[in-house]
Amino acid sequence: MIDLLICNAQVITVDAQRRVFENGAIAIEGSKILEVGKTEELLQKYTARRVLDATHFIVMPGLINCHMHLPQVLMRGINDNVEVMDKLKYYIWPIQGNYDEEDAYISTQLGLLEMIKAGTTAFLGTGLHPRYGIGTIAQAVIDSGMRGVISKYVMDQTGYALDKSALHPGLWESGEESLQMACDLIEKWHGKGEGRLQVWFSPRSVGGVSEELFRRVIDLARDYGVGITAHWAEVQNNADYTLERFGLLPAEYLSLIHI
């Protein structure tokens, strides 16, 4: 007797053979998929405590959102016709610089719900700030049942690319403060939710992180065994910045300091 048998679905396996079953079934025991095949064959092979008829439904692996900002979900549609840097500097960052924990929590809940409804089961969320109540966001991810990465911004400069004062004062942090908080979050939350939650470092951007701080982030990420995510070649002025400062494109500069 197995836990669940999903029947009569169009099953898109995305396995090595790229198999698709037009009248497919999936046998599930606990958190493990035991077998995927044709409905008539699996009905003969398994008896299940629950049989789910998925006629007219597609069953497939969950989608993965490789980059998203949970606190920005509430800002969708704000001045979409504005050049991206003007939008960030004059609209998005001032709003975020005045966010409180309730704002960020509501935005997080909405973002998680929308991802689940769209079939997304895993995501990478970048750039969290202490004013958002990061612990509350971490718990919300765990409670959602999703698999997710959240990342703490690390910064020691207030600029973005060539604009040395781009960031809203409400988002400023010192290098030591932001780095220590990132480490604290990793030690407290990384691996929680039966391993579904990961916590990474998020260097803010070119112009927001010194070479020294970035090297420290790289070393700490290796020590903790966690990842790094960053906006590194987001817009043209990122390349303008690294070319002017170092004579290198962003990826070349990153490769240099990674050694």
Coordinates of C-alpha atoms in Angstrom, one line a residue:
M1 CA 0.0 0.0 0.0
I2 CA 1.5 3.3 -1.1
D3 CA 0.5 6.8 -0.1
L4 CA -0.6 8.4 -3.4
L5 CA -1.2 7.5 -7.0
I6 CA -1.8 10.3 -9.4
C7 CA -3.6 9.0 -12.5
N8 CA -4.8 10.1 -16.0
A9 CA -2.4 13.1 -16.2
Q10 CA -0.2 14.3 -19.0
V11 CA 3.1 13.6 -17.2
I12 CA 6.2 15.5 -18.5
T13 CA 9.1 13.8 -16.8
V14 CA 12.0 16.0 -18.0
D15 CA 14.2 12.9 -17.4
A16 CA 17.2 11.9 -19.4
Q17 CA 15.0 10.4 -22.1
R18 CA 12.6 13.4 -22.0
R19 CA 9.7 11.0 -21.6
V20 CA 6.1 12.2 -21.8
F21 CA 3.1 10.0 -20.8
E22 CA -0.2 11.2 -22.4
N23 CA -2.2 9.1 -19.9
G24 CA 0.4 8.9 -17.2
A25 CA 0.5 8.1 -13.5
I26 CA 2.9 8.7 -10.7
A27 CA 3.3 6.4 -7.7
I28 CA 4.4 8.2 -4.5
E29 CA 5.4 7.0 -1.1
G30 CA 6.1 9.7 1.5
S31 CA 8.4 12.2 -0.1
K32 CA 9.6 9.8 -2.8
I33 CA 8.4 9.2 -6.4
L34 CA 8.5 5.4 -6.7
E35 CA 7.6 5.2 -10.4
V36 CA 6.3 7.0 -13.4
G37 CA 4.4 5.3 -16.2
K38 CA 1.1 4.7 -17.9
T39 CA -2.0 4.8 -15.7
E40 CA -3.3 1.4 -16.6
E41 CA 0.1 -0.2 -15.7
L42 CA 0.6 1.5 -12.4
L43 CA -3.0 0.9 -11.3
Q44 CA -2.3 -2.8 -11.7
K45 CA 0.9 -2.6 -9.8
Y46 CA 0.1 -0.4 -6.9
T47 CA -2.7 0.0 -4.3
A48 CA -2.8 3.5 -2.9
R49 CA -4.4 5.1 0.2
R50 CA -5.4 8.0 -2.1
V51 CA -5.9 8.0 -5.8
L52 CA -6.0 11.4 -7.4
D53 CA -7.6 11.8 -10.8
A54 CA -5.6 14.4 -12.8
T55 CA -7.5 14.3 -16.0
H56 CA -6.9 17.4 -18.1
F57 CA -3.9 18.3 -15.9
I58 CA -0.2 18.4 -16.6
V59 CA 2.1 17.0 -14.0
M60 CA 5.8 18.0 -14.2
P61 CA 8.7 18.9 -12.1
G62 CA 8.3 22.2 -10.2
L63 CA 9.6 25.4 -11.9
I64 CA 12.6 27.2 -10.5
N65 CA 12.7 31.0 -10.2
C66 CA 16.4 31.8 -10.4
H67 CA 16.2 35.5 -9.3
M68 CA 13.6 37.4 -7.5
H69 CA 13.1 40.0 -4.8
L70 CA 10.5 39.1 -2.2
P71 CA 10.2 42.6 -0.8
Q72 CA 9.7 44.1 -4.2
V73 CA 6.6 42.1 -5.1
L74 CA 4.3 44.9 -3.8
M75 CA 6.1 47.4 -6.1
R76 CA 5.1 45.7 -9.3
G77 CA 4.1 48.2 -12.0
I78 CA 5.7 51.3 -10.4
N79 CA 7.0 53.4 -13.3
D80 CA 7.7 50.6 -15.7
N81 CA 8.3 53.1 -18.4
V82 CA 11.2 54.7 -16.6
E83 CA 14.9 53.9 -17.4
V84 CA 16.0 51.2 -15.0
M85 CA 18.5 53.2 -13.0
D86 CA 16.1 56.1 -12.6
K87 CA 13.4 53.7 -11.5
L88 CA 15.6 52.2 -8.8
K89 CA 17.1 55.5 -7.6
Y90 CA 14.0 57.6 -7.6
Y91 CA 11.2 55.2 -7.0
I92 CA 12.1 51.6 -5.8
W93 CA 14.9 52.3 -3.4
P94 CA 13.2 55.2 -1.6
I95 CA 10.2 52.9 -1.0
Q96 CA 12.4 50.1 0.2
G97 CA 14.3 52.5 2.4
N98 CA 11.1 53.3 4.2
Y99 CA 9.8 49.7 4.4
D100 CA 9.0 48.2 7.8
E101 CA 8.8 44.5 8.7
E102 CA 5.0 44.3 8.0
D103 CA 5.5 45.7 4.5
A104 CA 8.2 43.1 3.7
Y105 CA 6.2 40.3 5.3
I106 CA 3.1 41.0 3.2
S107 CA 5.2 41.3 0.1
T108 CA 6.9 38.0 0.9
Q109 CA 3.6 36.2 1.5
L110 CA 2.3 37.5 -1.8
G111 CA 5.4 36.5 -3.7
L112 CA 5.4 33.0 -2.3
L113 CA 1.7 32.5 -3.0
E114 CA 2.1 33.7 -6.6
M115 CA 5.1 31.4 -7.2
I116 CA 3.2 28.4 -5.8
K117 CA 0.2 29.1 -7.9
A118 CA 2.4 29.3 -11.0
G119 CA 4.0 25.9 -10.3
T120 CA 7.2 27.3 -8.9
T121 CA 8.6 25.1 -6.1
A122 CA 12.1 26.6 -5.7
F123 CA 13.5 30.1 -5.9
L124 CA 16.6 32.2 -5.3
G125 CA 15.7 35.4 -3.5
T126 CA 18.4 38.1 -3.5
G127 CA 19.3 41.1 -1.4
L128 CA 17.6 41.3 2.0
H129 CA 18.0 44.2 4.4
P130 CA 17.6 44.1 8.2
R131 CA 14.7 46.6 8.1
Y132 CA 12.7 43.8 6.4
G133 CA 12.8 41.5 9.4
I134 CA 14.8 38.7 7.7
G135 CA 14.0 36.1 10.3
T136 CA 10.3 36.6 9.7
I137 CA 10.9 36.2 5.9
A138 CA 13.0 33.0 6.6
Q139 CA 10.1 31.5 8.6
A140 CA 7.6 32.4 5.9
V141 CA 9.6 30.5 3.4
I142 CA 9.8 27.5 5.6
D143 CA 6.1 27.6 6.3
S144 CA 5.3 27.8 2.6
G145 CA 6.7 24.4 1.9
M146 CA 8.9 25.8 -0.9
R147 CA 12.6 25.2 -1.3
G148 CA 14.3 28.6 -1.4
V149 CA 17.5 30.6 -1.1
I150 CA 17.4 33.9 0.7
S151 CA 20.4 36.2 0.7
K152 CA 21.6 39.0 2.9
Y153 CA 23.0 42.2 1.3
V154 CA 26.6 42.9 2.1
M155 CA 28.0 46.4 1.3
D156 CA 30.5 48.9 2.4
Q157 CA 29.8 51.7 -0.1
T158 CA 26.7 53.7 -0.8
G159 CA 27.1 53.9 -4.5
Y160 CA 25.9 51.9 -7.5
A161 CA 28.4 51.8 -10.4
L162 CA 29.6 55.3 -11.1
D163 CA 26.9 57.0 -9.0
K164 CA 28.5 57.3 -5.6
S165 CA 25.3 58.3 -3.8
A166 CA 22.7 56.2 -5.6
L167 CA 21.4 54.2 -2.7
H168 CA 18.7 55.5 -0.4
P169 CA 20.0 56.3 3.1
G170 CA 17.4 54.0 4.6
L171 CA 19.2 51.1 2.9
W172 CA 22.8 52.0 4.0
E173 CA 24.8 49.5 6.0
S174 CA 28.5 49.3 7.0
G175 CA 30.7 46.6 5.8
E176 CA 31.2 45.0 9.3
E177 CA 27.6 45.3 10.2
S178 CA 26.2 43.8 7.0
L179 CA 28.8 41.0 6.9
Q180 CA 28.3 40.0 10.5
M181 CA 24.5 39.9 10.1
A182 CA 24.9 37.7 7.0
C183 CA 27.0 35.3 9.0
D184 CA 24.6 35.3 11.9
L185 CA 21.7 34.5 9.5
I186 CA 23.6 31.7 7.9
E187 CA 24.4 30.1 11.3
K188 CA 20.8 30.4 12.5
W189 CA 18.7 29.6 9.4
H190 CA 20.8 27.8 6.7
G191 CA 19.5 24.3 6.3
K192 CA 16.3 24.8 8.3
G193 CA 13.0 23.4 7.1
E194 CA 14.5 20.0 6.6
G195 CA 17.1 21.5 4.4
R196 CA 14.7 23.4 2.2
L197 CA 16.0 26.8 3.2
Q198 CA 19.5 28.1 2.3
V199 CA 21.1 31.4 3.2
W200 CA 23.7 33.0 0.9
F201 CA 25.7 36.1 0.7
S202 CA 24.6 38.9 -1.6
P203 CA 27.3 41.5 -2.3
R204 CA 25.2 44.6 -3.2
S205 CA 26.6 45.5 -6.6
V206 CA 29.6 46.9 -8.4
G207 CA 30.2 50.3 -6.7
G208 CA 28.6 49.1 -3.5
V209 CA 31.2 46.6 -2.4
S210 CA 34.9 47.1 -2.1
E211 CA 37.4 44.6 -3.5
E212 CA 38.5 43.8 0.1
L213 CA 35.0 43.1 1.3
F214 CA 34.2 41.0 -1.7
R215 CA 37.3 38.8 -1.0
R216 CA 36.1 38.4 2.6
V217 CA 32.7 37.3 1.3
I218 CA 34.3 34.7 -1.0
D219 CA 36.4 33.3 1.8
L220 CA 33.4 33.1 4.2
A221 CA 31.2 31.5 1.6
R222 CA 33.8 28.8 1.2
D223 CA 34.0 28.4 4.9
Y224 CA 30.3 28.1 5.4
G225 CA 29.7 26.1 2.2
V226 CA 27.1 28.5 0.9
G227 CA 26.6 30.4 -2.4
I228 CA 27.0 34.0 -3.5
T229 CA 24.5 35.9 -5.6
A230 CA 24.8 39.4 -6.9
H231 CA 23.8 42.0 -9.5
W232 CA 27.0 42.2 -11.4
A233 CA 26.3 43.1 -15.0
E234 CA 22.8 44.3 -14.6
V235 CA 22.9 47.4 -16.8
Q236 CA 25.5 49.2 -19.0
N237 CA 26.8 51.4 -16.2
N238 CA 28.1 48.3 -14.4
A239 CA 30.5 47.7 -17.2
D240 CA 31.3 51.4 -17.4
Y241 CA 32.3 51.3 -13.8
T242 CA 34.6 48.3 -13.9
L243 CA 36.1 49.5 -17.2
E244 CA 36.9 53.0 -15.7
R245 CA 38.1 51.7 -12.4
F246 CA 40.0 48.5 -13.4
G247 CA 40.1 48.4 -17.2
L248 CA 38.1 45.2 -17.0
L249 CA 34.6 44.1 -17.8
P250 CA 32.5 43.0 -14.8
A251 CA 33.1 39.2 -15.3
E252 CA 36.8 39.8 -15.9
Y253 CA 37.0 41.9 -12.7
L254 CA 35.1 39.2 -10.7
S255 CA 37.4 36.5 -12.1
L256 CA 40.4 38.6 -10.9
I257 CA 39.3 39.0 -7.3
H258 CA 38.0 35.4 -7.1
I259 CA 41.6 34.1 -7.5

